[in-house]
Coordinates of C-alpha atoms in Angstrom, one line a residue:
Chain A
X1 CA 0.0 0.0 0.0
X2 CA 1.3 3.8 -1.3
X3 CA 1.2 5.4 2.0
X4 CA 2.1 8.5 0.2
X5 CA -1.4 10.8 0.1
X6 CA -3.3 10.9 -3.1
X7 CA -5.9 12.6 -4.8
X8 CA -7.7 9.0 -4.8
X9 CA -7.2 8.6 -1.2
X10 CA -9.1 11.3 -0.5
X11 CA -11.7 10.9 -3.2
X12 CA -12.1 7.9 -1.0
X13 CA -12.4 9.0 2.1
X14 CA -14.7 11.8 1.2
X15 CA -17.1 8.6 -0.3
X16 CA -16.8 6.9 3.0
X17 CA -18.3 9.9 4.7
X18 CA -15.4 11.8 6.3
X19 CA -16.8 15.2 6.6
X20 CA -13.3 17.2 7.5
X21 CA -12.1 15.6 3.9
X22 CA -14.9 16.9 2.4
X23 CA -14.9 20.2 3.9
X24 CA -11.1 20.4 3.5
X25 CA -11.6 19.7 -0.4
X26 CA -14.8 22.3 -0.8
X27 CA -13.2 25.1 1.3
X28 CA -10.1 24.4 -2.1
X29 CA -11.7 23.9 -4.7
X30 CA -14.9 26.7 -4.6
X31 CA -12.8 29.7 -4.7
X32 CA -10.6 28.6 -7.8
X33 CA -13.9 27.0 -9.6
X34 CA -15.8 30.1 -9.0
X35 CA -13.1 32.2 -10.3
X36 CA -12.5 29.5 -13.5
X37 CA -16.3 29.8 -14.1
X38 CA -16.7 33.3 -13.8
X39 CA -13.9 33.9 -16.6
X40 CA -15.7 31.6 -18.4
X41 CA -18.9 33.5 -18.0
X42 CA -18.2 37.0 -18.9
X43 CA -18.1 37.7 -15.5
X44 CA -22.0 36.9 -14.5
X45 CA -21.8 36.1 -11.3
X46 CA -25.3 34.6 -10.9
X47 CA -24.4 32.0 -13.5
X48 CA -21.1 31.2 -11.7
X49 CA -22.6 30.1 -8.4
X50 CA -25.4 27.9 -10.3
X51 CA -22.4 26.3 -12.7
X52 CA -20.1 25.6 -9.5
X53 CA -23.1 24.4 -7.7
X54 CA -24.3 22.4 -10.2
X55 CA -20.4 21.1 -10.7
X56 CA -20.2 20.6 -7.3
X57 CA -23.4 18.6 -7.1
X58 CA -22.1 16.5 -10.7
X59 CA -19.2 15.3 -9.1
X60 CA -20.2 13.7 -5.9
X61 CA -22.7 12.1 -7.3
X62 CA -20.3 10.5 -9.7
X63 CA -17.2 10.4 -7.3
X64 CA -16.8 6.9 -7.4
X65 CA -15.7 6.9 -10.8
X66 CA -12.6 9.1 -10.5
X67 CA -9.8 6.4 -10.4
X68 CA -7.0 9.0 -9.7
X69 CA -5.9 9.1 -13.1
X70 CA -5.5 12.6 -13.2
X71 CA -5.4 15.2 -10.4
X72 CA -8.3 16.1 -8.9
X73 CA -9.0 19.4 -9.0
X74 CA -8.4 18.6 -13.2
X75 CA -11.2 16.2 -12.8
X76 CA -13.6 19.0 -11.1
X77 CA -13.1 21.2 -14.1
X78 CA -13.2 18.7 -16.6
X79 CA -17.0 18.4 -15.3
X80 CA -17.4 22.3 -15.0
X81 CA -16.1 22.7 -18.8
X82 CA -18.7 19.9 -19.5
X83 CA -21.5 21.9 -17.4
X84 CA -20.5 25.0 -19.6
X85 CA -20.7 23.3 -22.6
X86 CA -24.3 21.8 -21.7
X87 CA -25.6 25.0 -21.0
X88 CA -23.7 26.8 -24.1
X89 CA -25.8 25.0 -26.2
X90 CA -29.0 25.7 -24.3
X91 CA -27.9 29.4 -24.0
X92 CA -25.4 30.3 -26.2
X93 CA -26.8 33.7 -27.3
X94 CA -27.6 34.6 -23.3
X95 CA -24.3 34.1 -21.9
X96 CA -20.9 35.3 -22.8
X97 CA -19.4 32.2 -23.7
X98 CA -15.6 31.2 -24.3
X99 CA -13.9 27.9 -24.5
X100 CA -10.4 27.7 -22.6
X101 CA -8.5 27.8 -26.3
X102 CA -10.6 30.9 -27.1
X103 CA -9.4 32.5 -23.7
X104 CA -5.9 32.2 -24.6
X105 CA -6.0 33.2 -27.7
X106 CA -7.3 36.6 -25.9
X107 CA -5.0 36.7 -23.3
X108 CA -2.3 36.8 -26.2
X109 CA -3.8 38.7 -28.0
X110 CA -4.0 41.4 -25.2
X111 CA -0.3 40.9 -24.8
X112 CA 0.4 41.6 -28.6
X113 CA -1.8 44.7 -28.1
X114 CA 0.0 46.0 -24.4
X115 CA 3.7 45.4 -26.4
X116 CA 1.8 48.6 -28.4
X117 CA 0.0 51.0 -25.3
X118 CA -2.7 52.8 -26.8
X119 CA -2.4 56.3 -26.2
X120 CA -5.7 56.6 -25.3
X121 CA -5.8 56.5 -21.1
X122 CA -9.2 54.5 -20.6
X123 CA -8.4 51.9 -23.3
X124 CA -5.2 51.0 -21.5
X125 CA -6.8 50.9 -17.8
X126 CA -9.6 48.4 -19.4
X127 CA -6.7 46.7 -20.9
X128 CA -4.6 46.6 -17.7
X129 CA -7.9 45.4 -15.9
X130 CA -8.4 42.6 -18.5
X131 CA -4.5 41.5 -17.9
X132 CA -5.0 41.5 -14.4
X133 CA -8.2 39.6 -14.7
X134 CA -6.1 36.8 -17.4
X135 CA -3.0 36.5 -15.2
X136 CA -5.3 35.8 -11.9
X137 CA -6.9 33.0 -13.9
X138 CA -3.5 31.7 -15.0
X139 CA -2.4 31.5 -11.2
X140 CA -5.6 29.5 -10.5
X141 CA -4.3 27.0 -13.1
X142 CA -0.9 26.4 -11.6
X143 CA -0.9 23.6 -9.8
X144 CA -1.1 22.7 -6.0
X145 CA -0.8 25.5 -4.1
X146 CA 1.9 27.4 -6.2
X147 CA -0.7 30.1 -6.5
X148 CA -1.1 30.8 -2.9
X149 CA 2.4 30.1 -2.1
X150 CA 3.1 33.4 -4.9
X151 CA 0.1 35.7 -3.3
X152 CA 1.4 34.7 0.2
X153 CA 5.0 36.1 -0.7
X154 CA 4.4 38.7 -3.1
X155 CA 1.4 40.1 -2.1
X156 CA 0.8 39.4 1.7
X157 CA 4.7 39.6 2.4
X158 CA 5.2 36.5 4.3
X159 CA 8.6 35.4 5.0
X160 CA 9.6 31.5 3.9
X161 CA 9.2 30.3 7.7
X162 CA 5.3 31.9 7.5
X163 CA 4.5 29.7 4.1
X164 CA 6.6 26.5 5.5
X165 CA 4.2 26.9 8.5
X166 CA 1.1 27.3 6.6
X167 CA 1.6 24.4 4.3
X168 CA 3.0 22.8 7.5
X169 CA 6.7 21.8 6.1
X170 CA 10.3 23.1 6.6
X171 CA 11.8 26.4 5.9
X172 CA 14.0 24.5 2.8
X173 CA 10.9 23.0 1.5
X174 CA 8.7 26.1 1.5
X175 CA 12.1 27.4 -0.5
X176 CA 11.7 24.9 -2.8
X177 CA 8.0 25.1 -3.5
X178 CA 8.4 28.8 -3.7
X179 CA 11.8 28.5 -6.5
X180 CA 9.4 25.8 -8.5
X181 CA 5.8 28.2 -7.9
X182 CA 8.0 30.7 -10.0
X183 CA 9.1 28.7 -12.4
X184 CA 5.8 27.5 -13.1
X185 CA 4.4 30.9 -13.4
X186 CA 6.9 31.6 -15.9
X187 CA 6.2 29.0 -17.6
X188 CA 2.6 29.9 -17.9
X189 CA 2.7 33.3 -18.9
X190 CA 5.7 32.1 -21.8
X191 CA 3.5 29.8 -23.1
X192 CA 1.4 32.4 -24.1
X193 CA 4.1 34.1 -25.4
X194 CA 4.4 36.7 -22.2
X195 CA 7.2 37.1 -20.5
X196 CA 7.5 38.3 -16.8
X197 CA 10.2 40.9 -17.8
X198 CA 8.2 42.2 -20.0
X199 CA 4.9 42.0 -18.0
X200 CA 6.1 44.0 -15.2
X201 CA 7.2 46.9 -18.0
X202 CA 4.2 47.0 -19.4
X203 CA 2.2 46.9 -16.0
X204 CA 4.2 49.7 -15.0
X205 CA 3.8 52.0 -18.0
X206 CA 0.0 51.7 -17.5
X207 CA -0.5 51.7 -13.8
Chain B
X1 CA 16.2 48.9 -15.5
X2 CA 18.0 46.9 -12.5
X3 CA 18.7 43.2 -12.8
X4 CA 18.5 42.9 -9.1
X5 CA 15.2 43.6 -9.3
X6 CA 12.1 40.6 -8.7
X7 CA 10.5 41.4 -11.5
X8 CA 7.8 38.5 -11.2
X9 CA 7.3 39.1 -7.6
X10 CA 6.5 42.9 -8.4
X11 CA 3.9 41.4 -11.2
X12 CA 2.1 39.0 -8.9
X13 CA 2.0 41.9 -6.5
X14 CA 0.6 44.2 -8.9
X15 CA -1.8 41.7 -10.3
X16 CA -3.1 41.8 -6.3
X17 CA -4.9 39.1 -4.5
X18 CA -7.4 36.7 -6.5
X19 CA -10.7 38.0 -5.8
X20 CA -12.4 36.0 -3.2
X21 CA -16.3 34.9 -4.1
X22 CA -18.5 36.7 -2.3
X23 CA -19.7 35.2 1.0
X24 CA -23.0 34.3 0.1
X25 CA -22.4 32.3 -2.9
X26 CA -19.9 29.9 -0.9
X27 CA -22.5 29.7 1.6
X28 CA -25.2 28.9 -1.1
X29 CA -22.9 25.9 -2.9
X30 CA -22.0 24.5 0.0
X31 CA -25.3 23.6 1.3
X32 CA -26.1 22.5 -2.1
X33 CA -22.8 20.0 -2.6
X34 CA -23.4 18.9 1.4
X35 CA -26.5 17.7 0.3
X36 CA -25.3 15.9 -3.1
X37 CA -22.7 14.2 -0.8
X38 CA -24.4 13.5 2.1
X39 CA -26.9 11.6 -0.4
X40 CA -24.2 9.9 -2.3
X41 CA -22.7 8.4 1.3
X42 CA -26.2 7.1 2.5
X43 CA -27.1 5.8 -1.4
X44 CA -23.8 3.9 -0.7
X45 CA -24.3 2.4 2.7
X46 CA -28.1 1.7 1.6
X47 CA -26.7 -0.5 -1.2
X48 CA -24.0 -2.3 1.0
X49 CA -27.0 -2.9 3.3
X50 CA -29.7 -3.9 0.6
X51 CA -27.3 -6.2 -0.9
X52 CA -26.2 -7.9 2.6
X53 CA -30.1 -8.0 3.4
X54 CA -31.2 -9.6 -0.1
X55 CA -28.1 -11.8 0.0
X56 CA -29.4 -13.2 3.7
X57 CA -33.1 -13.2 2.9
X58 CA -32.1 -15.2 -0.2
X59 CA -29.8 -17.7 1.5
X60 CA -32.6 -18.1 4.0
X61 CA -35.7 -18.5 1.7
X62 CA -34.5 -20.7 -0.8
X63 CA -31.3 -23.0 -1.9
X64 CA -28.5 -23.0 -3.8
X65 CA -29.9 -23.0 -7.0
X66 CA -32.7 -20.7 -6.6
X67 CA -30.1 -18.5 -4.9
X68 CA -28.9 -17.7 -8.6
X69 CA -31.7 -16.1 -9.6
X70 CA -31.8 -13.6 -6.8
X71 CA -28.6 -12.1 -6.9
X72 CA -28.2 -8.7 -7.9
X73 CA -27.6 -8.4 -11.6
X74 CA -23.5 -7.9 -12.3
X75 CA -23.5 -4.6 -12.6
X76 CA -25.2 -3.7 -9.4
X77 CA -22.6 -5.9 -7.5
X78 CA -20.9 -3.5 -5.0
X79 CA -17.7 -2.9 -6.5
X80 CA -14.8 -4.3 -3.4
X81 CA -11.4 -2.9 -5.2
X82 CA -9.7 -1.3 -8.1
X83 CA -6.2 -2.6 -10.3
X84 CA -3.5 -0.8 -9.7
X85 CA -0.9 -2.6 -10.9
X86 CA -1.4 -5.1 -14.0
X87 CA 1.4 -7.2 -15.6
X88 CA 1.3 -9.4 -18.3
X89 CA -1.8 -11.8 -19.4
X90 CA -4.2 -10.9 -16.4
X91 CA -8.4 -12.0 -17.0
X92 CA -11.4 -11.7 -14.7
X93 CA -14.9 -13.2 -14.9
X94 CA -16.9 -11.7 -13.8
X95 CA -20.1 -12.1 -11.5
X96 CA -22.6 -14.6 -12.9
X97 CA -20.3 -14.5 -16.7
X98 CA -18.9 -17.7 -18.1
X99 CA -16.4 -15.6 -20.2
X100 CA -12.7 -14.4 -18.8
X101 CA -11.7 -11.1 -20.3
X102 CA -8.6 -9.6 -20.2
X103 CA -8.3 -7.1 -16.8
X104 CA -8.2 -3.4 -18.2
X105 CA -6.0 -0.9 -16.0
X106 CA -7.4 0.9 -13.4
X107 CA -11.0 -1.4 -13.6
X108 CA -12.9 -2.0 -10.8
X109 CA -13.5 -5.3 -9.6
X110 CA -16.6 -6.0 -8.5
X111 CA -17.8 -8.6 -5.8
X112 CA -18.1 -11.8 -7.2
X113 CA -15.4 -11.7 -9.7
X114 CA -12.5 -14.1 -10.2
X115 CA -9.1 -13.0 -11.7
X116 CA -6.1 -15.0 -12.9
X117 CA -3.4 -14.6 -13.9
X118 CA -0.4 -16.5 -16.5
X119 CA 2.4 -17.5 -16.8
X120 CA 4.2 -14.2 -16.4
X121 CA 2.0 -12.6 -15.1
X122 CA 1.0 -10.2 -11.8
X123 CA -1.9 -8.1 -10.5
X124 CA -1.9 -5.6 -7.7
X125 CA -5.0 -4.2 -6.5
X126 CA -6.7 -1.6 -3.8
X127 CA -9.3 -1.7 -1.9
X128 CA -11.0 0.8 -0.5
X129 CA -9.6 1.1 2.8
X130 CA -5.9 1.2 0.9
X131 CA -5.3 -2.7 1.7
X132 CA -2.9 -3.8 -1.3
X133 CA -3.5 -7.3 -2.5
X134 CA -1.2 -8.6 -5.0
X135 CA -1.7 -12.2 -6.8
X136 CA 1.6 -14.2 -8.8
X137 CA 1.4 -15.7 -11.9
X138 CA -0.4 -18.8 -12.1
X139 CA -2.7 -18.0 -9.4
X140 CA -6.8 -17.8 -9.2
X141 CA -9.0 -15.6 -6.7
X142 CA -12.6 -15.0 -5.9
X143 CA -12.9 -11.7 -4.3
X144 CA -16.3 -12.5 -2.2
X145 CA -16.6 -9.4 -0.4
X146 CA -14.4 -6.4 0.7
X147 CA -12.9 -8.5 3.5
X148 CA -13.4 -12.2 2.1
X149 CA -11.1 -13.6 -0.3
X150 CA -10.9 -17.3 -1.9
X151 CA -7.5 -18.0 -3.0
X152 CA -8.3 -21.0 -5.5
X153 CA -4.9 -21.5 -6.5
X154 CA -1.6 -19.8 -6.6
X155 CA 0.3 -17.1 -4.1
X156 CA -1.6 -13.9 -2.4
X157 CA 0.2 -10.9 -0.6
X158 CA -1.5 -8.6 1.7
X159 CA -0.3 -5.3 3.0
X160 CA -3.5 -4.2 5.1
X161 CA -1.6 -1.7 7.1
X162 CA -0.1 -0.7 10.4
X163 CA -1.1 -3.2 13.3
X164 CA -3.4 0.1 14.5
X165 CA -4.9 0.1 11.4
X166 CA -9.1 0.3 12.1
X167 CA -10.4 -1.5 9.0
X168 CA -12.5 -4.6 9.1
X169 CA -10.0 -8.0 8.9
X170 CA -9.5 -9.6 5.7
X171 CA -9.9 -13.6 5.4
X172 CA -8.1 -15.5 2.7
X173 CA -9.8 -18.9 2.4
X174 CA -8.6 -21.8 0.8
X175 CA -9.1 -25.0 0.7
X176 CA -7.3 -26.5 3.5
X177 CA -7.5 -23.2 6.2
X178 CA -8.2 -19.8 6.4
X179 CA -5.6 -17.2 7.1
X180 CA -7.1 -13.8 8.7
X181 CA -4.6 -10.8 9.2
X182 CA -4.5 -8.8 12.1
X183 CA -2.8 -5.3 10.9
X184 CA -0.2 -7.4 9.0
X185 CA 2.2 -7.6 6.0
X186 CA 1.8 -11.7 4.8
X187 CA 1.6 -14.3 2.1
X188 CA -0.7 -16.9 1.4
X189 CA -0.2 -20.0 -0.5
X190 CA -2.6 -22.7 -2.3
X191 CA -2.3 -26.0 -3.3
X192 CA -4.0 -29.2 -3.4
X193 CA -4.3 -30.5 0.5
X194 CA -1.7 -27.9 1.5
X195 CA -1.7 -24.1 2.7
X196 CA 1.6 -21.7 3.3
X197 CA 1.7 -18.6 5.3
X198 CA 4.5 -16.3 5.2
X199 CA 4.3 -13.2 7.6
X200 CA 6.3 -10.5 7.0
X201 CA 5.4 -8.0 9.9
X202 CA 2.2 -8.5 12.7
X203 CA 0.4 -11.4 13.0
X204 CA -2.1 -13.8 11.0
X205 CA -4.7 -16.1 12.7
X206 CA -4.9 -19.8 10.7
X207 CA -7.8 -21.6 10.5
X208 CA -7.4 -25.4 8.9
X209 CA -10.7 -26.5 7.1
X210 CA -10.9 -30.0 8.1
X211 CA -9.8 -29.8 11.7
X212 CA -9.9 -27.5 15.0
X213 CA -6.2 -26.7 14.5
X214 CA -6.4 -22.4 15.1
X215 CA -2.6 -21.3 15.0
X216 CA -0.9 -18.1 15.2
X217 CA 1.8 -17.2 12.7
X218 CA 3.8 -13.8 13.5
X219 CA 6.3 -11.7 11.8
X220 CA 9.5 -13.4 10.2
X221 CA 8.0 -16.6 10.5
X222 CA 6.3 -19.6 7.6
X223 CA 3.5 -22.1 8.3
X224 CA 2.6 -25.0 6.4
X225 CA -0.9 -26.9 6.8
X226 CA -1.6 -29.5 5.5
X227 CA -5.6 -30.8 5.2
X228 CA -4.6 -33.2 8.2
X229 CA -4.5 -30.2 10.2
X230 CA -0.9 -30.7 10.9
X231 CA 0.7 -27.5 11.2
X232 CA 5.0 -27.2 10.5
X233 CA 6.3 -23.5 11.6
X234 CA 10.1 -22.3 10.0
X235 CA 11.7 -19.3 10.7
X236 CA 11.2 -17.1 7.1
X237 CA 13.4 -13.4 7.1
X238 CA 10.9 -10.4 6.1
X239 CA 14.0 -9.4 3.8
X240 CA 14.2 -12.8 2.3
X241 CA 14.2 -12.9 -1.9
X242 CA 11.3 -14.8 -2.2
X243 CA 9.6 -11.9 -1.4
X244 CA 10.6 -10.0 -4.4
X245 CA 7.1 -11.0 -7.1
X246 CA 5.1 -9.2 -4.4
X247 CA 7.7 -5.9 -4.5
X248 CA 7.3 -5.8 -8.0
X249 CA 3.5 -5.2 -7.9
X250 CA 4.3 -2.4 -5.6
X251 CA 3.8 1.2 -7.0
X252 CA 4.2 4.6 -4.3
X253 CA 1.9 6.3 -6.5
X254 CA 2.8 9.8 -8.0
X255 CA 5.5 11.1 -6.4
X256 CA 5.7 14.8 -8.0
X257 CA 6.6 17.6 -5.5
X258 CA 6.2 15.0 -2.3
X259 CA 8.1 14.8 0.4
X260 CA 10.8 12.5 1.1
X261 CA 10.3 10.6 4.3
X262 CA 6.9 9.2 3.2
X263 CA 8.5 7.6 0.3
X264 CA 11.4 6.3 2.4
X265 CA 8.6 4.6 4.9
X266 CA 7.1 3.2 1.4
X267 CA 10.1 1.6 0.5
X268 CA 11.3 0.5 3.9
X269 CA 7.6 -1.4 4.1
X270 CA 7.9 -3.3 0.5
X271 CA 11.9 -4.3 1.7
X272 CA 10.4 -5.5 4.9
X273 CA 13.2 -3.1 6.1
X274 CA 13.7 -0.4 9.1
X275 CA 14.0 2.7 8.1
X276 CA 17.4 4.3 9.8
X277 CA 19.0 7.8 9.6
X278 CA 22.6 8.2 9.9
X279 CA 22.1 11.0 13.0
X280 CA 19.2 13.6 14.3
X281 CA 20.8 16.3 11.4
X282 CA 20.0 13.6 8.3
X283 CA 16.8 13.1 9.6
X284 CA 15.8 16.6 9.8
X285 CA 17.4 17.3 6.6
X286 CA 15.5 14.2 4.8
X287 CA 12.7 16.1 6.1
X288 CA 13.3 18.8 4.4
X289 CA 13.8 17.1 1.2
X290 CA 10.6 17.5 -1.8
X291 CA 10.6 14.6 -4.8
X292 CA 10.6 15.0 -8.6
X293 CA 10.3 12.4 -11.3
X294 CA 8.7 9.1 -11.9
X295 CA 9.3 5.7 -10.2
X296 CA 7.2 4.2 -12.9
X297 CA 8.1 0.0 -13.4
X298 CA 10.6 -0.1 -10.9
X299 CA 10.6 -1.7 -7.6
X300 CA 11.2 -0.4 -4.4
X301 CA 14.9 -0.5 -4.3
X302 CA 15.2 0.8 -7.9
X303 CA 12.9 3.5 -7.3
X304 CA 14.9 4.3 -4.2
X305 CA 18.1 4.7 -5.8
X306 CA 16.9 6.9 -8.4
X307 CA 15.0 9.2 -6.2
X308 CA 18.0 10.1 -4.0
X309 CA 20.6 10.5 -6.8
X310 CA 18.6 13.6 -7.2
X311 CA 19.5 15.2 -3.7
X312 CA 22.9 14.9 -1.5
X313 CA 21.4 11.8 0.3
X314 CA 22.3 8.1 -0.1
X315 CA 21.2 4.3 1.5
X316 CA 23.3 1.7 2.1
X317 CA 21.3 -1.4 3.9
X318 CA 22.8 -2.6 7.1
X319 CA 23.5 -6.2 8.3
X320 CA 20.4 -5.8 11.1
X321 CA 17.6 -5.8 7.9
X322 CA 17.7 -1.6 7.7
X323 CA 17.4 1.0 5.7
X324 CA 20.3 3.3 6.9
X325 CA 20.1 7.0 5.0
X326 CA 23.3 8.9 5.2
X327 CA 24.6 12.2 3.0
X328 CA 26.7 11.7 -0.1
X329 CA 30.1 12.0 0.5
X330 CA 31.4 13.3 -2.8

């Protein structure tokens, strides 16, 4: 037996009735699948909370079949895309709709645009909002909890000790996650064809 | 601009913190996903219950052969584990089929099923309480239940965890005995007229079929039954070769980004090994140690030597049956 924790273990334990595993995975997973919905939503937030609860609702019921496969959190939003698509094609005209390829064809296509700021102040503080908006949902994306680890460094200013003692490991290891939460980051935003250099100028020059 | 400068950390702090959803709406999906789960647990426990209660009433109302027609159709059998590991030519029947099929990865077996494996051949799987069962080539099981086994023919390996470990305990029949574990590491054997136990760590009660022999086998030690009832005990290391087909089977799962010591326990618990640090500082600097990479198709020893030639660590195993970790000297 793998006493190493998985994804499956808890998917398990959450079918057996362990309400602190459940609670522990809800209390994860609804901020991030909010926020993935609401991107995917043009930004209605009434139709976010009935997608996540209705994604929410989806995968319990069929929690059984996740055999651990893939991580978790992937299998939530493979069954919030599906819930999107479902009601896409019931109300495509009503709701802003965007698949994920579509969103980052936007996302580089807003970068193409910022490498050129328009003169015009407004257009560049709805394009700076937009950016802000695309990189939040790219941190959402990274995986485990490289996205907090980045917020809890950057933007609340916690030292290396603080994370290690929030994700409960050692000053090295919060180090570590922190070196590989960067990379990953990076990695993101290049594989739009961003870079963080070049983000930060151009965040700058508009703010 | 300056090259000392954290450029990303000035654009995750510009970008801000990620907009929390409003209170209301967490409030609102939680009561509605506590409800969907809450109702997926008791739709669970009512089927383990209406199965045991039809299964009873059945056995009670009629015989054998009418018992056939009252079982629940296959596909409402509750399902008692999942593959995890599959090599080679591995089938399973399943409940109430005449046909063998070939076992697909990661397929759940459901009660009632047989599986068997050839020549070359091995299976691991998991139930749900995380006991690992593994089956040799040229062996045949019936998994009965969650906690009842039938070894027809062939070599079984249970790891059902820690002696503290609170699950239900699992019975491997065969034809000459029983073997139950009691929070154990073993190894059961079948044959015509003959049953072998191996235990690797905690106990295993044995039960012979067609006498009142009950023994005890514990850790490090091999007992042979015959359908006599006559029971033979020899002293069998939990290090020994022999048990190298079952730490084949053996997989620590996806080890991406997880710590070390976990994956040193793993390992120590397939070698039937202690798991040793070379001084108070290794120790707390193992702890400190995260994983990267893939342990994919190798065994525990394999896995174990890849895994540290990524960090300043090494093992060496000692004459006492441990796993002794130490740092590199260079």
């Amino acid at each position: 037996m793998s006493p190493l924790h998985s994804d499956w273990a808890v998917s398990r334990r959450i079918l057996a009735g362990d309400e602190a595993a459940f609670r522990a995975l809800f209390d994860e997973y609804f901020p991030r699948l909010y926020r993935f919905a609401l991107a995917r939503l043009g930004g209605n937030r009434e139709h976010a909370r009935e997608l996540v609860q209705l994604t929410f609702c989806k995968a319990f019921e069929r929690l059984d079949s996740y055999r651990g496969e893939s991580s978790l959190y992937g299998w939530f939003c493979q069954i919030c895309r599906n819930c999107i698509a479902d009601q896409g094609r019931d109300r495509m005209r009503e709701l802003d709709y965007r698949t994920g390829a579509e969103e980052d064809a936007t996302l580089e296509q807003i970068l193409e645009s910022l490498r050129a700021p328009a003169a015009d102040e407004p257009e560049s503080q709805l394009w700076r909002a937009e950016l802000v908006h695309l990189i939040q949902t790219a941190l959402d994306c990274l995986p485990g909890h490289y996205s907090d680890v980045l917020e809890w460094k950057y933007v609340d200013g916690l030292s290396v000790k603080e994370i290690g003692d929030r994700l409960a490991i050692g000053p090295k290891a919060a180090e570590s996650c922190l070196t590989r939460a960067r990379a990953a980051f990076r990695d993101a935003i290049a594989a739009v064809g961003g870079s963080v250099d070049w983000l930060a100028q151009v965040m700058g020059d508009i703010a | 601009m300056s090259t000392s400068r954290d450029l990303l950390g000035e654009v995750v702090n510009a970008v801000g913190r990620r907009p929390a959803p409003p209170r209301e709406d967490y409030e609102y999906v939680l009561e509605s996903a506590m409800a969907a789960w809450r109702r997926k647990v008791r739709s669970r426990r009512r089927r383990r219950w209406a199965l045991a209660i039809a299964a009873s009433a059945a056995i009670a109302a009629v015989g054998g052969a009418t018992l056939l027609r009252w079982l629940p159709p296959r596909g409402l059998m509750p399902v008692v584990a999942v593959t995890a590991v599959i090599r080679a030519d591995v089938t399973i029947r399943a409940p109430r089929e005449r046909d063998w099929h070939p076992l697909q990865p990661s397929a759940e077996v459901a009660a009632g099923s047989r599986l068997r494996t050839g020549a070359r051949a091995g299976l691991a799987l998991r139930l749900d309480d995380g006991t690992s069962v593994r089956l040799d080539s040229r062996s045949e099981l019936e998994l009965q239940s969650a906690t009842t086994m039938r070894l027809l023919s062939g070599t079984l390996y249970v790891d059902s965890g820690p002696a503290d470990h609170s699950s239900a305990h699992l019975r491997i029949e065969t034809s000459t005995g029983t073997a139950t574990d009691v929070g154990t590491i073993f190894e059961v054997r079948a044959e015509p007229g003959r049953l072998r136990v191996r235990v690797r760590e905690g106990r295993v009660q044995v039960d012979a079929s067609h006498s009142a022999t009950h023994i005890e086998s514990v850790a490090g030690e091999e007992l042979e039954l015959n359908d006599s009832g006559v029971p033979r005990h020899r002293r069998f290391a939990p290090t020994d070769p022999a048990w190298a087909w079952a730490e084949a089977l053996s997989s620590p799962g996806d080890v991406e980004n997880r710590p070390l010591l976990p994956f040193l326990a793993w390992v120590a618990r397939e070698t039937g090994r202690k798991l040793q640090f070379q001084g108070p500082e290794v120790e707390a600097h193992a702890r400190e140690v995260v994983l990267h990479g893939k342990t994919r198709d190798l065994t525990p020893l394999q896995a174990l030597d890849l895994m540290l030639s990524t960090t300043d660590l090494e093992y060496m195993l000692s004459a006492d049956e441990a796993i002794v970790i130490r740092r590199r000297f260079e």
